[in-house]
Structure formats: structure tokens, C-alpha cells
């Protein structure tokens, strides 16, 4: 951030009322009336401060019927701003902040009596917690529907994905180029007898041809100096009818943002991925953008699904 940006950020956070509102909106999505009821501030005053916070991109709103719900836009903060906010929030022991936090449950209870939970978060449900409803629970519940067969997980990291998929595979092999990461994955996955974790190069896989039914390249290609060769190797070890699933960052120009993560390249276009798959003799089923991050610099994620004929 330059000096002007820092000055603007500090100016917004210098007002105690705006800090109170942000602290509440970080906990829960709330309307102007609810914020007014919690803080005991007049609604016009709350609205004025919310307008300032929206202008600074610290608050977002969404419409649900006649109501507007506001929430803290954490995605807008860069790492330095995030640390500033966390320091301000965690090091402040103010009676008003404690009082606001104590009043919040009563306001939410009043809302719940007026409408059901699903109605209150309609259109934004994925951002809200409800008991037992998590992405992990959803994944673990639906994964038994899959029959992946023999799976090769390339650039598998410390085995987070393998821990989810391995129970449903006949054989599961993880490969990563980092000895330390391989050690962590072995420790995580040691309870599975049908799982192997190996150190290896995605551009020269240590397996015979036609060995796997499914090859995963989940955010692997950004670490490949020869991504086309990585796709060729994935195709080589696939059996006929086998599938390749690859995800990667879309092409971008944010070198400084990815350098700390060791990325070798700056992402790909869908055209790049299709070209790599064609050269590897794969039939492309899907090649498209699946998500775009709301937080700057708005990284895009592409997915390639392909089949070996």
C-alpha cells in the first residue's frame, strides 16, 4: 500500500463507531435496524457510517426482499490491512464492544422468530454457518458415490485431498517433489494400507504406462516448468477410458502475490490447457473457469476434465 491508501484506511478505522459496526459485522450479517438496536445509535447515524465503510470497500450488502443485510468484506483487505484490523480488534477491551457482543444474540433471536434461517440467508447461504452444515460434511457424505479406482494424486501436498478420497479408491498413490511434504503426507495417511506416498517429479512420473484410472493435478501445473510435459506424463500413466482432473490459476500478472508460494509460472488460459490435452492425446470434456476470487487480485481458477480414449 502507498501512503495515500494507508492514510485512507487509518482514517476510516479511526472512528470508534465504525470500529463497533465492523466488529459486529465480522460476527454476523445484520440490517441497519438490527445494528441500531444493538448499538443504541439512531438508524440515520448507522446508515451514514455504513456508507463510509462501503465506500472504503470494508462492508458489502445484499438484498433479501425489502431488507438490506450488511457484512464485513474481509476479502477486500490485503495482508497488511488484515493484520491492522486484527490488532485493533484483538487488543481493544472496550466496554461498548463487549456490550454490543452481549446484545447480538438477542437481536438474532428476534430475527429468528420473524423468519426461518433459510429465508434470512437466501441467495448467500454458502457463507453462513448452521449446525452440522459444512463443506467437509457435504464432501464426506457424497464421496462414497464415487468409484475412482486406482488414483494418482500428483503434487499431492501433505495429503489433505487424499484423506478425503482414499477411503473410496482401490489404490491411491501420492507424488510430491518435496521430501518434507512427503513426510507430512505419510504421517497423515499412515492409517490407509492401500495408500502410497512417494517423492517424484510430475514431469517424469516413476510409473509404468496404463497404471491408473484417475490422475489428479490439483493446482500442480503452476509449479511445473514444463506444464505440457506434466499433462503428457499424466496421459501416459492413464489407462484407456481413464480420466484426468486438473485445476490451476487462470493467466494473471500478479508475480509479487504468488512468489511467496513458489509458483513457477503465472497461470494458464483455457486455450493453453486444451492445447496441452490435445498434444497428450486426451479428449477434453470440460475446460472452463470455475470460480473467481472476490478478494483482490481476483485470481481465477480453471478446471480441465479430460479422458484417455
CSV table of C-alpha atoms in Angstrom, one decimal, residues 52-294:
chain,number,residue,atom,x,y,z
A,52,UNK,CA,-18.4,5.3,4.6
A,53,UNK,CA,-17.5,1.7,5.2
A,54,UNK,CA,-19.0,0.7,1.9
A,55,UNK,CA,-17.1,3.5,0.1
A,56,UNK,CA,-13.9,2.0,1.7
A,57,UNK,CA,-14.9,-1.5,0.5
A,58,UNK,CA,-14.9,-2.7,4.1
A,59,UNK,CA,-18.6,-3.6,4.0
A,60,UNK,CA,-20.8,-5.3,1.5
A,61,UNK,CA,-24.6,-5.6,1.3
A,62,UNK,CA,-27.1,-7.9,-0.2
A,63,UNK,CA,-30.9,-7.6,-0.7
A,64,UNK,CA,-33.4,-10.1,0.7
A,65,UNK,CA,-36.9,-8.9,0.0
A,66,UNK,CA,-37.2,-5.4,1.4
A,67,UNK,CA,-34.3,-5.8,3.7
A,68,UNK,CA,-30.6,-5.0,3.1
A,69,UNK,CA,-28.1,-7.1,5.0
A,70,UNK,CA,-24.6,-5.8,5.6
A,71,UNK,CA,-21.4,-7.8,6.3
A,72,UNK,CA,-17.7,-7.2,6.8
A,73,UNK,CA,-15.9,-7.6,3.5
A,74,UNK,CA,-12.8,-9.3,4.7
A,75,UNK,CA,-11.9,-10.2,1.1
A,76,UNK,CA,-11.1,-6.6,0.4
A,77,UNK,CA,-8.2,-6.4,2.9
A,78,UNK,CA,-4.7,-7.1,1.8
A,79,UNK,CA,-2.4,-8.9,4.3
A,80,UNK,CA,-1.2,-5.7,5.9
A,81,UNK,CA,-4.7,-4.3,6.3
A,82,UNK,CA,-5.8,-7.6,7.7
A,83,UNK,CA,-3.1,-7.6,10.4
A,84,UNK,CA,-4.0,-4.0,11.3
A,85,UNK,CA,-7.7,-4.9,11.7
A,86,UNK,CA,-6.9,-8.0,13.8
A,87,UNK,CA,-4.6,-6.0,16.1
A,88,UNK,CA,-7.2,-3.3,16.5
A,89,UNK,CA,-10.0,-5.9,17.2
A,90,UNK,CA,-8.0,-8.2,19.5
A,91,UNK,CA,-6.1,-5.6,21.6
A,92,UNK,CA,-9.2,-3.5,22.3
A,93,UNK,CA,-11.1,-4.3,25.6
A,94,UNK,CA,-13.8,-1.6,25.3
A,95,UNK,CA,-17.0,-1.8,27.4
A,96,UNK,CA,-19.1,-0.7,24.3
A,97,UNK,CA,-17.6,-3.6,22.2
A,98,UNK,CA,-18.4,-6.1,25.0
A,99,UNK,CA,-21.9,-4.7,25.3
A,100,UNK,CA,-22.5,-4.9,21.6
A,101,UNK,CA,-21.4,-8.6,21.6
A,102,UNK,CA,-23.7,-9.3,24.5
A,103,UNK,CA,-26.7,-7.8,22.8
A,104,UNK,CA,-26.1,-9.6,19.5
A,105,UNK,CA,-27.7,-12.9,20.4
A,106,UNK,CA,-31.0,-11.3,21.5
A,107,UNK,CA,-31.2,-9.4,18.1
A,108,UNK,CA,-30.6,-12.7,16.2
A,109,UNK,CA,-33.2,-14.5,18.3
A,110,UNK,CA,-35.7,-11.8,17.4
A,111,UNK,CA,-34.9,-12.2,13.7
A,112,UNK,CA,-35.3,-16.0,14.0
A,113,UNK,CA,-38.8,-15.6,15.5
A,114,UNK,CA,-39.8,-13.5,12.5
A,115,UNK,CA,-38.4,-15.7,9.7
A,116,UNK,CA,-36.7,-19.0,9.3
A,117,UNK,CA,-32.9,-19.3,8.9
A,118,UNK,CA,-33.1,-20.3,5.2
A,119,UNK,CA,-35.2,-17.3,4.3
A,120,UNK,CA,-32.7,-15.0,6.1
A,121,UNK,CA,-29.7,-16.1,4.1
A,122,UNK,CA,-31.4,-16.9,0.8
A,123,UNK,CA,-29.0,-16.1,-2.1
A,124,UNK,CA,-25.9,-16.2,0.2
A,125,UNK,CA,-26.3,-19.5,2.0
A,126,UNK,CA,-22.8,-20.8,1.4
A,127,UNK,CA,-21.3,-18.0,3.6
A,128,UNK,CA,-23.4,-18.8,6.7
A,129,UNK,CA,-23.0,-21.4,9.4
A,130,UNK,CA,-25.7,-23.7,10.5
A,131,UNK,CA,-25.2,-26.7,12.9
A,132,UNK,CA,-23.6,-29.6,11.1
A,133,UNK,CA,-23.9,-28.0,7.6
A,134,UNK,CA,-20.2,-27.7,6.5
A,135,UNK,CA,-18.4,-28.2,3.2
A,136,UNK,CA,-16.4,-31.0,4.8
A,137,UNK,CA,-19.6,-32.8,5.9
A,138,UNK,CA,-21.0,-32.4,2.4
A,139,UNK,CA,-17.9,-33.8,0.8
A,140,UNK,CA,-17.6,-36.7,3.1
A,141,UNK,CA,-21.3,-37.6,2.6
A,142,UNK,CA,-21.2,-37.5,-1.2
A,143,UNK,CA,-17.8,-39.0,-1.9
A,144,UNK,CA,-19.0,-42.6,-1.3
A,145,UNK,CA,-20.9,-42.1,-4.6
A,146,UNK,CA,-17.6,-42.1,-6.4
A,147,UNK,CA,-15.7,-45.2,-7.6
A,148,UNK,CA,-12.3,-43.7,-8.7
A,149,UNK,CA,-10.5,-47.0,-8.9
A,150,UNK,CA,-6.7,-46.6,-8.9
A,151,UNK,CA,-5.8,-42.9,-8.3
A,152,UNK,CA,-2.6,-40.9,-8.8
A,153,UNK,CA,-2.6,-37.6,-6.9
A,154,UNK,CA,0.2,-35.5,-8.5
A,155,UNK,CA,1.7,-32.7,-6.4
A,156,UNK,CA,-0.4,-34.0,-3.6
A,157,UNK,CA,1.0,-31.8,-0.8
A,158,UNK,CA,0.5,-33.1,2.7
A,159,UNK,CA,-2.4,-35.4,1.7
A,160,UNK,CA,-5.5,-33.3,2.5
A,161,UNK,CA,-7.3,-34.4,-0.6
A,162,UNK,CA,-6.0,-37.9,-0.3
A,163,UNK,CA,-7.5,-38.2,3.1
A,164,UNK,CA,-10.9,-37.5,1.6
A,165,UNK,CA,-10.7,-39.6,-1.5
A,166,UNK,CA,-8.5,-42.6,-0.4
A,167,UNK,CA,-11.2,-44.4,1.5
A,168,UNK,CA,-13.2,-44.7,-1.8
A,169,UNK,CA,-10.3,-45.7,-4.0
A,170,UNK,CA,-9.0,-49.2,-4.8
A,171,UNK,CA,-5.4,-47.9,-4.7
A,172,UNK,CA,-4.2,-44.3,-4.0
A,173,UNK,CA,-0.7,-43.0,-4.8
A,174,UNK,CA,0.5,-39.6,-3.8
A,175,UNK,CA,3.5,-37.9,-5.5
A,176,UNK,CA,5.2,-34.7,-4.5
A,177,UNK,CA,8.6,-33.2,-5.1
A,178,UNK,CA,9.2,-32.0,-1.5
A,179,UNK,CA,10.7,-34.5,0.9
A,180,UNK,CA,9.3,-32.6,3.9
A,181,UNK,CA,5.8,-32.5,2.4
A,182,UNK,CA,6.0,-36.2,1.6
A,183,UNK,CA,6.9,-36.9,5.2
A,184,UNK,CA,3.9,-35.0,6.4
A,185,UNK,CA,1.6,-36.8,4.0
A,186,UNK,CA,2.9,-40.2,5.1
A,187,UNK,CA,2.1,-39.3,8.7
A,188,UNK,CA,-1.4,-38.1,7.8
A,189,UNK,CA,-2.2,-41.1,5.7
A,190,UNK,CA,-0.5,-43.9,7.6
A,191,UNK,CA,-3.8,-45.5,8.6
A,192,UNK,CA,-4.6,-46.4,5.0
A,193,UNK,CA,-2.8,-49.6,3.9
A,194,UNK,CA,-3.7,-49.0,0.2
A,195,UNK,CA,-2.1,-45.6,0.1
A,196,UNK,CA,1.5,-44.9,-1.1
A,197,UNK,CA,3.3,-41.6,-0.8
A,198,UNK,CA,6.3,-41.1,-3.0
A,199,UNK,CA,8.8,-38.3,-3.8
A,200,UNK,CA,8.9,-37.7,-7.5
A,201,UNK,CA,8.7,-35.3,-10.5
A,202,UNK,CA,5.4,-34.6,-12.2
A,203,UNK,CA,7.3,-34.2,-15.5
A,204,UNK,CA,8.8,-37.6,-15.2
A,205,UNK,CA,6.5,-39.8,-13.3
A,206,UNK,CA,8.0,-43.0,-11.9
A,207,UNK,CA,5.2,-45.4,-13.1
A,208,UNK,CA,4.6,-47.7,-16.0
A,209,UNK,CA,2.1,-46.7,-18.7
A,210,UNK,CA,-1.6,-47.6,-18.2
A,211,UNK,CA,-1.4,-47.8,-14.4
A,212,UNK,CA,-4.2,-45.5,-13.2
A,213,UNK,CA,-7.9,-44.9,-13.7
A,214,UNK,CA,-7.8,-41.3,-12.4
A,215,UNK,CA,-4.9,-38.7,-12.3
A,216,UNK,CA,-5.3,-35.6,-10.3
A,217,UNK,CA,-3.3,-32.4,-10.9
A,218,UNK,CA,-4.9,-30.1,-8.3
A,219,UNK,CA,-3.0,-26.8,-8.5
A,220,UNK,CA,0.0,-28.7,-9.7
A,221,UNK,CA,0.7,-27.0,-13.0
A,222,UNK,CA,1.6,-23.6,-11.6
A,223,UNK,CA,4.7,-25.5,-10.1
A,224,UNK,CA,5.7,-27.1,-13.4
A,225,UNK,CA,8.4,-25.6,-15.5
A,226,UNK,CA,7.1,-27.7,-18.4
A,227,UNK,CA,3.3,-28.0,-17.8
A,228,UNK,CA,2.7,-29.6,-21.2
A,229,UNK,CA,5.1,-32.4,-20.3
A,230,UNK,CA,3.2,-32.9,-17.0
A,231,UNK,CA,0.0,-33.4,-18.9
A,232,UNK,CA,1.8,-35.8,-21.3
A,233,UNK,CA,3.0,-37.8,-18.3
A,234,UNK,CA,-0.4,-37.9,-16.8
A,235,UNK,CA,-1.8,-39.2,-20.0
A,236,UNK,CA,0.9,-41.8,-20.3
A,237,UNK,CA,0.1,-43.4,-17.0
A,238,UNK,CA,-3.7,-43.4,-17.5
A,239,UNK,CA,-5.5,-46.5,-18.7
A,240,UNK,CA,-7.8,-46.3,-21.7
A,241,UNK,CA,-11.0,-44.6,-20.5
A,242,UNK,CA,-9.1,-43.1,-17.6
A,243,UNK,CA,-9.7,-39.5,-16.6
A,244,UNK,CA,-7.6,-36.5,-15.8
A,245,UNK,CA,-8.8,-33.8,-13.5
A,246,UNK,CA,-6.6,-30.6,-13.3
A,247,UNK,CA,-7.2,-27.3,-11.6
A,248,UNK,CA,-4.9,-24.3,-11.9
A,249,UNK,CA,-4.9,-20.5,-11.7
A,250,UNK,CA,-6.0,-18.6,-14.7
A,251,UNK,CA,-3.4,-16.4,-16.5
A,252,UNK,CA,-2.5,-13.4,-14.4
A,253,UNK,CA,0.1,-10.7,-14.0
A,254,UNK,CA,0.5,-10.7,-10.2
A,255,UNK,CA,4.0,-12.0,-9.8
A,256,UNK,CA,4.6,-10.5,-6.4
A,257,UNK,CA,1.4,-12.1,-5.0
A,258,UNK,CA,2.5,-15.7,-6.0
A,259,UNK,CA,6.2,-15.5,-5.5
A,260,UNK,CA,6.0,-16.4,-1.8
A,261,UNK,CA,4.2,-19.6,-2.7
A,262,UNK,CA,6.9,-20.7,-5.1
A,263,UNK,CA,4.9,-20.6,-8.3
A,264,UNK,CA,7.0,-21.3,-11.4
A,265,UNK,CA,4.5,-19.6,-13.8
A,266,UNK,CA,1.7,-17.1,-13.9
A,267,UNK,CA,-1.2,-19.4,-14.7
A,268,UNK,CA,-2.9,-20.5,-17.9
A,269,UNK,CA,-5.7,-19.8,-20.3
A,270,UNK,CA,-8.3,-22.4,-21.2
A,271,UNK,CA,-6.8,-22.4,-24.6
A,272,UNK,CA,-3.4,-23.4,-23.1
A,273,UNK,CA,-5.0,-26.3,-21.2
A,274,UNK,CA,-6.8,-27.5,-24.3
A,275,UNK,CA,-3.6,-27.4,-26.3
A,276,UNK,CA,-1.7,-29.4,-23.7
A,277,UNK,CA,-4.5,-32.0,-23.5
A,278,UNK,CA,-4.7,-32.3,-27.3
A,279,UNK,CA,-1.0,-32.9,-27.6
A,280,UNK,CA,-1.2,-35.5,-24.9
A,281,UNK,CA,-3.8,-37.4,-26.8
A,282,UNK,CA,-6.7,-36.7,-24.4
A,283,UNK,CA,-10.3,-35.9,-25.2
A,284,UNK,CA,-11.4,-32.7,-23.3
A,285,UNK,CA,-14.7,-33.0,-21.6
A,286,UNK,CA,-14.6,-29.7,-19.7
A,287,UNK,CA,-12.2,-26.8,-19.8
A,288,UNK,CA,-13.5,-23.6,-18.1
A,289,UNK,CA,-13.3,-21.1,-15.3
A,290,UNK,CA,-15.0,-22.5,-12.2
A,291,UNK,CA,-14.5,-19.6,-9.8
A,292,UNK,CA,-13.1,-16.1,-9.4
A,293,UNK,CA,-11.9,-14.8,-6.0
A,294,UNK,CA,-13.8,-11.8,-4.7
